[in-house]
Every structure is written in C-alpha cells, then in structure tokens.
C-alpha cells in the first residue's frame, strides 16, 4: 500500500496507535514526479513538507550568476523542505527538483499543525526528525571547514552510497563545494590507490 513506507518511517521513531495512523494518512497527499520537474520553486511559499517514497530530490540555491549550490539531497525515506520558510510562512530561496522519477507524500502545513494538535506522538516524531536534520547540517558545516575535499567525498559516499550511485556527479560536486572536474580527479586518485 502507498502509505506503508511513511508509516514504517514513523514507527522507526515513535509508536502510533490505529487512530494516529488514520489521522496521519488522512492528511497526506500522494504525488508522482518526473525527472527534472521542480516541485518547489524559489520565490514561492512552500505549502508542503515532502516525504520521499521513491526517487531522489535535490534542494538547491541559484546564485546571481546562475550557478546552482546544492543544499541537500533526499532519497526514499527522507523528508525534504525549507523548514525556515515553511514555518515562517515566507517565500523560499531554494528550488526542490526531481533528479529521478519517483513519488512523494505531501504533508500540507495545515495537516501538520492538525497532527501536532492531535497527539504528542507527532510532536515527538517531528522533533526527532528535525533534530537529526540539524545535526547533519552541523556535521556538514564542520566537514566543510575542517576537512579536505577528498575526505568530504569519502564521508559522503560512506554515509550516502545510494545517492552517490544515482545522482549526477555535478550535483555531488556542488554539494561538496568543489568543481565537477576536481571531483573527477578525486575519484581517479581513489581508483589509482585501489
């Protein structure tokens, strides 16, 4: 069933009773996406949190020179959102784009607020998920200022092997704040060592 994956994700963090499962499912909207499609566009106010059922998404910032800077990837079982914009009801500065075909479950902002009011278990779930997201961002920042590009790439492929295998290298390079050419040199050097 389409809801099984997200229900499993919730049960990995909290225990939902049958009523809570029904409440969750009642506010979710399944949506398929195609490779290259923009699900959330910079300048718009995000209306949904996105839970990825299948496929890969990328959230990026485009600078004044037209260069994309990858902020995050999201694969199956991950949430994707500009949390600041979603909660502050402001326009986002990021695009969220589909890197593959896939499907998301949309959680409208009002639906999330409804869940948070219905049961403390939903507050607990989102607190845990958002805390983990903040910790990942902090770890990424420390890696960016304290490690070499090669070390960052090794850490990335160790932490996210499925993303490294499925996502175009130019986006991984952007995420690591290096050029695609430099990433190619790192990968060649790693292959030469093997």
Tab-separated table of C-alpha atoms in Angstrom:
chain	number	residue	atom	x	y	z
A	1	UNK	CA	0.000	0.000	0.000
A	2	UNK	CA	1.137	3.554	-0.747
A	3	UNK	CA	1.147	4.615	2.926
A	4	UNK	CA	3.135	1.658	4.267
A	5	UNK	CA	6.534	3.292	3.715
A	6	UNK	CA	5.759	6.500	5.605
A	7	UNK	CA	4.014	4.554	8.375
A	8	UNK	CA	7.156	2.425	8.724
A	9	UNK	CA	9.250	5.596	8.892
A	10	UNK	CA	7.089	6.915	11.714
A	11	UNK	CA	7.253	3.595	13.557
A	12	UNK	CA	11.060	3.724	13.360
A	13	UNK	CA	10.868	6.776	15.654
A	14	UNK	CA	7.580	6.585	17.582
A	15	UNK	CA	4.682	4.204	18.217
A	16	UNK	CA	1.438	5.186	16.527
A	17	UNK	CA	-1.881	3.690	17.569
A	18	UNK	CA	-4.535	2.950	14.932
A	19	UNK	CA	-6.273	6.313	15.374
A	20	UNK	CA	-2.985	8.183	14.955
A	21	UNK	CA	-2.182	6.159	11.821
A	22	UNK	CA	-5.572	7.105	10.389
A	23	UNK	CA	-5.014	10.763	11.271
A	24	UNK	CA	-1.627	10.746	9.537
A	25	UNK	CA	-2.885	9.029	6.395
A	26	UNK	CA	-5.872	11.397	6.220
A	27	UNK	CA	-3.668	14.479	5.738
A	28	UNK	CA	-1.153	13.004	3.256
A	29	UNK	CA	-1.392	13.588	-0.485
A	30	UNK	CA	0.480	11.166	-2.792
A	31	UNK	CA	2.140	12.838	-5.785
A	32	UNK	CA	4.239	11.321	-8.540
A	33	UNK	CA	7.075	13.341	-10.055
A	34	UNK	CA	9.204	13.145	-13.185
A	35	UNK	CA	12.938	13.648	-13.561
A	36	UNK	CA	13.729	17.349	-13.968
A	37	UNK	CA	10.425	18.534	-12.502
A	38	UNK	CA	10.596	21.377	-9.984
A	39	UNK	CA	8.388	20.528	-7.018
A	40	UNK	CA	9.051	23.722	-5.058
A	41	UNK	CA	10.243	26.851	-6.848
A	42	UNK	CA	12.359	29.640	-5.371
A	43	UNK	CA	10.227	32.687	-4.695
A	44	UNK	CA	7.164	30.648	-3.733
A	45	UNK	CA	5.919	29.968	-0.243
A	46	UNK	CA	6.265	26.238	0.419
A	47	UNK	CA	2.904	24.730	1.258
A	48	UNK	CA	4.079	21.190	1.975
A	49	UNK	CA	6.696	19.078	3.620
A	50	UNK	CA	7.743	16.348	1.191
A	51	UNK	CA	8.301	12.740	2.262
A	52	UNK	CA	10.078	10.780	-0.460
A	53	UNK	CA	8.525	7.374	-1.157
A	54	UNK	CA	10.692	6.667	-4.200
A	55	UNK	CA	13.255	8.527	-6.267
A	56	UNK	CA	15.621	11.383	-5.478
A	57	UNK	CA	15.142	15.099	-4.914
A	58	UNK	CA	17.671	17.904	-4.719
A	59	UNK	CA	17.238	21.245	-2.981
A	60	UNK	CA	19.488	23.990	-4.318
A	61	UNK	CA	20.102	27.709	-4.280
A	62	UNK	CA	20.793	29.519	-7.551
A	63	UNK	CA	23.139	32.491	-7.182
A	64	UNK	CA	23.088	35.716	-9.209
A	65	UNK	CA	25.452	34.151	-11.788
A	66	UNK	CA	23.060	31.248	-12.387
A	67	UNK	CA	25.184	28.690	-10.521
A	68	UNK	CA	23.322	26.043	-8.525
A	69	UNK	CA	24.529	25.311	-4.996
A	70	UNK	CA	23.153	22.034	-3.658
A	71	UNK	CA	21.842	22.333	-0.123
A	72	UNK	CA	20.509	18.802	0.335
A	73	UNK	CA	19.522	15.566	-1.335
A	74	UNK	CA	16.539	13.474	-0.317
A	75	UNK	CA	16.001	9.834	-1.200
A	76	UNK	CA	13.405	7.269	-0.208
A	77	UNK	CA	12.501	7.619	3.471
A	78	UNK	CA	13.716	11.219	3.767
A	79	UNK	CA	11.852	14.453	4.321
A	80	UNK	CA	12.590	17.479	2.164
A	81	UNK	CA	11.592	21.043	2.961
A	82	UNK	CA	12.806	24.561	3.537
A	83	UNK	CA	11.907	24.409	7.215
A	84	UNK	CA	12.500	28.109	7.814
A	85	UNK	CA	10.152	29.181	5.004
A	86	UNK	CA	7.559	26.536	5.795
A	87	UNK	CA	7.274	27.533	9.435
A	88	UNK	CA	7.749	31.256	8.968
A	89	UNK	CA	5.282	31.338	6.046
A	90	UNK	CA	7.825	33.107	3.816
A	91	UNK	CA	8.932	32.599	0.240
A	92	UNK	CA	11.755	30.100	-0.118
A	93	UNK	CA	15.065	30.918	-1.765
A	94	UNK	CA	15.516	27.285	-2.838
A	95	UNK	CA	14.309	25.100	-5.685
A	96	UNK	CA	13.470	21.466	-4.961
A	97	UNK	CA	13.963	19.467	-8.145
A	98	UNK	CA	13.422	15.816	-9.064
A	99	UNK	CA	16.651	14.060	-10.039
A	100	UNK	CA	14.778	10.878	-10.989
A	101	UNK	CA	11.201	9.783	-11.472
A	102	UNK	CA	9.545	8.984	-8.181
A	103	UNK	CA	6.827	9.736	-5.686
A	104	UNK	CA	6.393	11.904	-2.614
A	105	UNK	CA	3.797	12.157	0.086
A	106	UNK	CA	2.838	15.802	0.536
A	107	UNK	CA	2.136	16.896	4.090
A	108	UNK	CA	0.346	20.262	3.930
A	109	UNK	CA	1.312	22.786	6.607
A	110	UNK	CA	-2.246	22.800	7.986
A	111	UNK	CA	-2.210	18.996	8.039
A	112	UNK	CA	0.986	19.007	10.047
A	113	UNK	CA	-0.444	21.538	12.502
A	114	UNK	CA	-3.527	19.322	12.856
A	115	UNK	CA	-1.335	16.305	13.635
A	116	UNK	CA	0.684	18.258	16.197
A	117	UNK	CA	-2.538	19.265	17.963
A	118	UNK	CA	-3.997	15.736	17.852
A	119	UNK	CA	-1.248	13.862	19.634
A	120	UNK	CA	2.033	14.428	21.425
A	121	UNK	CA	3.465	11.483	19.476
A	122	UNK	CA	3.518	13.614	16.292
A	123	UNK	CA	5.388	16.383	18.098
A	124	UNK	CA	7.903	13.822	19.294
A	125	UNK	CA	8.342	12.398	15.778
A	126	UNK	CA	8.936	15.763	14.100
A	127	UNK	CA	11.235	16.908	16.914
A	128	UNK	CA	13.418	13.817	16.460
A	129	UNK	CA	13.441	14.104	12.645
A	130	UNK	CA	14.256	17.826	12.685
A	131	UNK	CA	16.942	17.361	15.356
A	132	UNK	CA	18.627	14.748	13.179
A	133	UNK	CA	18.458	17.143	10.240
A	134	UNK	CA	20.086	19.939	12.238
A	135	UNK	CA	22.819	17.562	13.410
A	136	UNK	CA	23.506	16.522	9.772
A	137	UNK	CA	23.782	20.183	8.761
A	138	UNK	CA	26.161	20.920	11.646
A	139	UNK	CA	28.306	17.918	10.745
A	140	UNK	CA	28.337	19.034	7.111
A	141	UNK	CA	29.453	22.539	8.137
A	142	UNK	CA	32.305	21.194	10.271
A	143	UNK	CA	33.398	18.908	7.423
A	144	UNK	CA	33.331	21.868	5.006
A	145	UNK	CA	35.695	23.968	7.122
A	146	UNK	CA	37.848	21.288	8.708
A	147	UNK	CA	38.412	18.550	6.113
A	148	UNK	CA	39.806	18.232	2.618
A	149	UNK	CA	37.600	17.772	-0.431
A	150	UNK	CA	38.762	14.150	-0.685
A	151	UNK	CA	37.816	13.494	2.936
A	152	UNK	CA	34.398	15.127	2.373
A	153	UNK	CA	33.794	12.948	-0.681
A	154	UNK	CA	34.786	9.777	1.181
A	155	UNK	CA	32.478	10.737	4.049
A	156	UNK	CA	29.652	11.447	1.588
A	157	UNK	CA	29.920	8.111	-0.246
A	158	UNK	CA	30.208	6.284	3.064
A	159	UNK	CA	27.133	7.999	4.520
A	160	UNK	CA	25.020	8.081	1.344
A	161	UNK	CA	26.107	5.290	-1.029
A	162	UNK	CA	22.766	5.140	-2.853
A	163	UNK	CA	22.827	8.883	-3.549
A	164	UNK	CA	26.423	8.693	-4.752
A	165	UNK	CA	25.416	5.935	-7.188
A	166	UNK	CA	22.211	7.548	-8.529
A	167	UNK	CA	22.794	11.317	-8.570
A	168	UNK	CA	24.725	13.140	-11.327
A	169	UNK	CA	28.287	13.901	-10.277
A	170	UNK	CA	27.934	17.642	-10.973
A	171	UNK	CA	25.361	17.838	-8.171
A	172	UNK	CA	27.525	15.866	-5.765
A	173	UNK	CA	30.411	18.219	-6.579
A	174	UNK	CA	28.175	21.207	-5.856
A	175	UNK	CA	27.066	19.668	-2.561
A	176	UNK	CA	30.725	19.221	-1.620
A	177	UNK	CA	31.537	22.797	-2.759
A	178	UNK	CA	34.028	21.685	-5.411
A	179	UNK	CA	34.021	21.667	-9.197
A	180	UNK	CA	32.962	18.573	-11.153
A	181	UNK	CA	36.478	18.446	-12.635
A	182	UNK	CA	38.040	18.355	-9.181
A	183	UNK	CA	35.622	15.607	-8.132
A	184	UNK	CA	36.740	13.600	-11.183
A	185	UNK	CA	40.368	13.997	-10.076
A	186	UNK	CA	39.490	12.823	-6.559
A	187	UNK	CA	37.652	9.778	-7.921
A	188	UNK	CA	40.537	8.942	-10.291
A	189	UNK	CA	43.032	9.244	-7.444
A	190	UNK	CA	40.906	6.932	-5.300
A	191	UNK	CA	40.725	4.375	-8.123
A	192	UNK	CA	44.501	4.550	-8.621
A	193	UNK	CA	45.010	3.686	-4.950
A	194	UNK	CA	42.844	0.551	-5.239
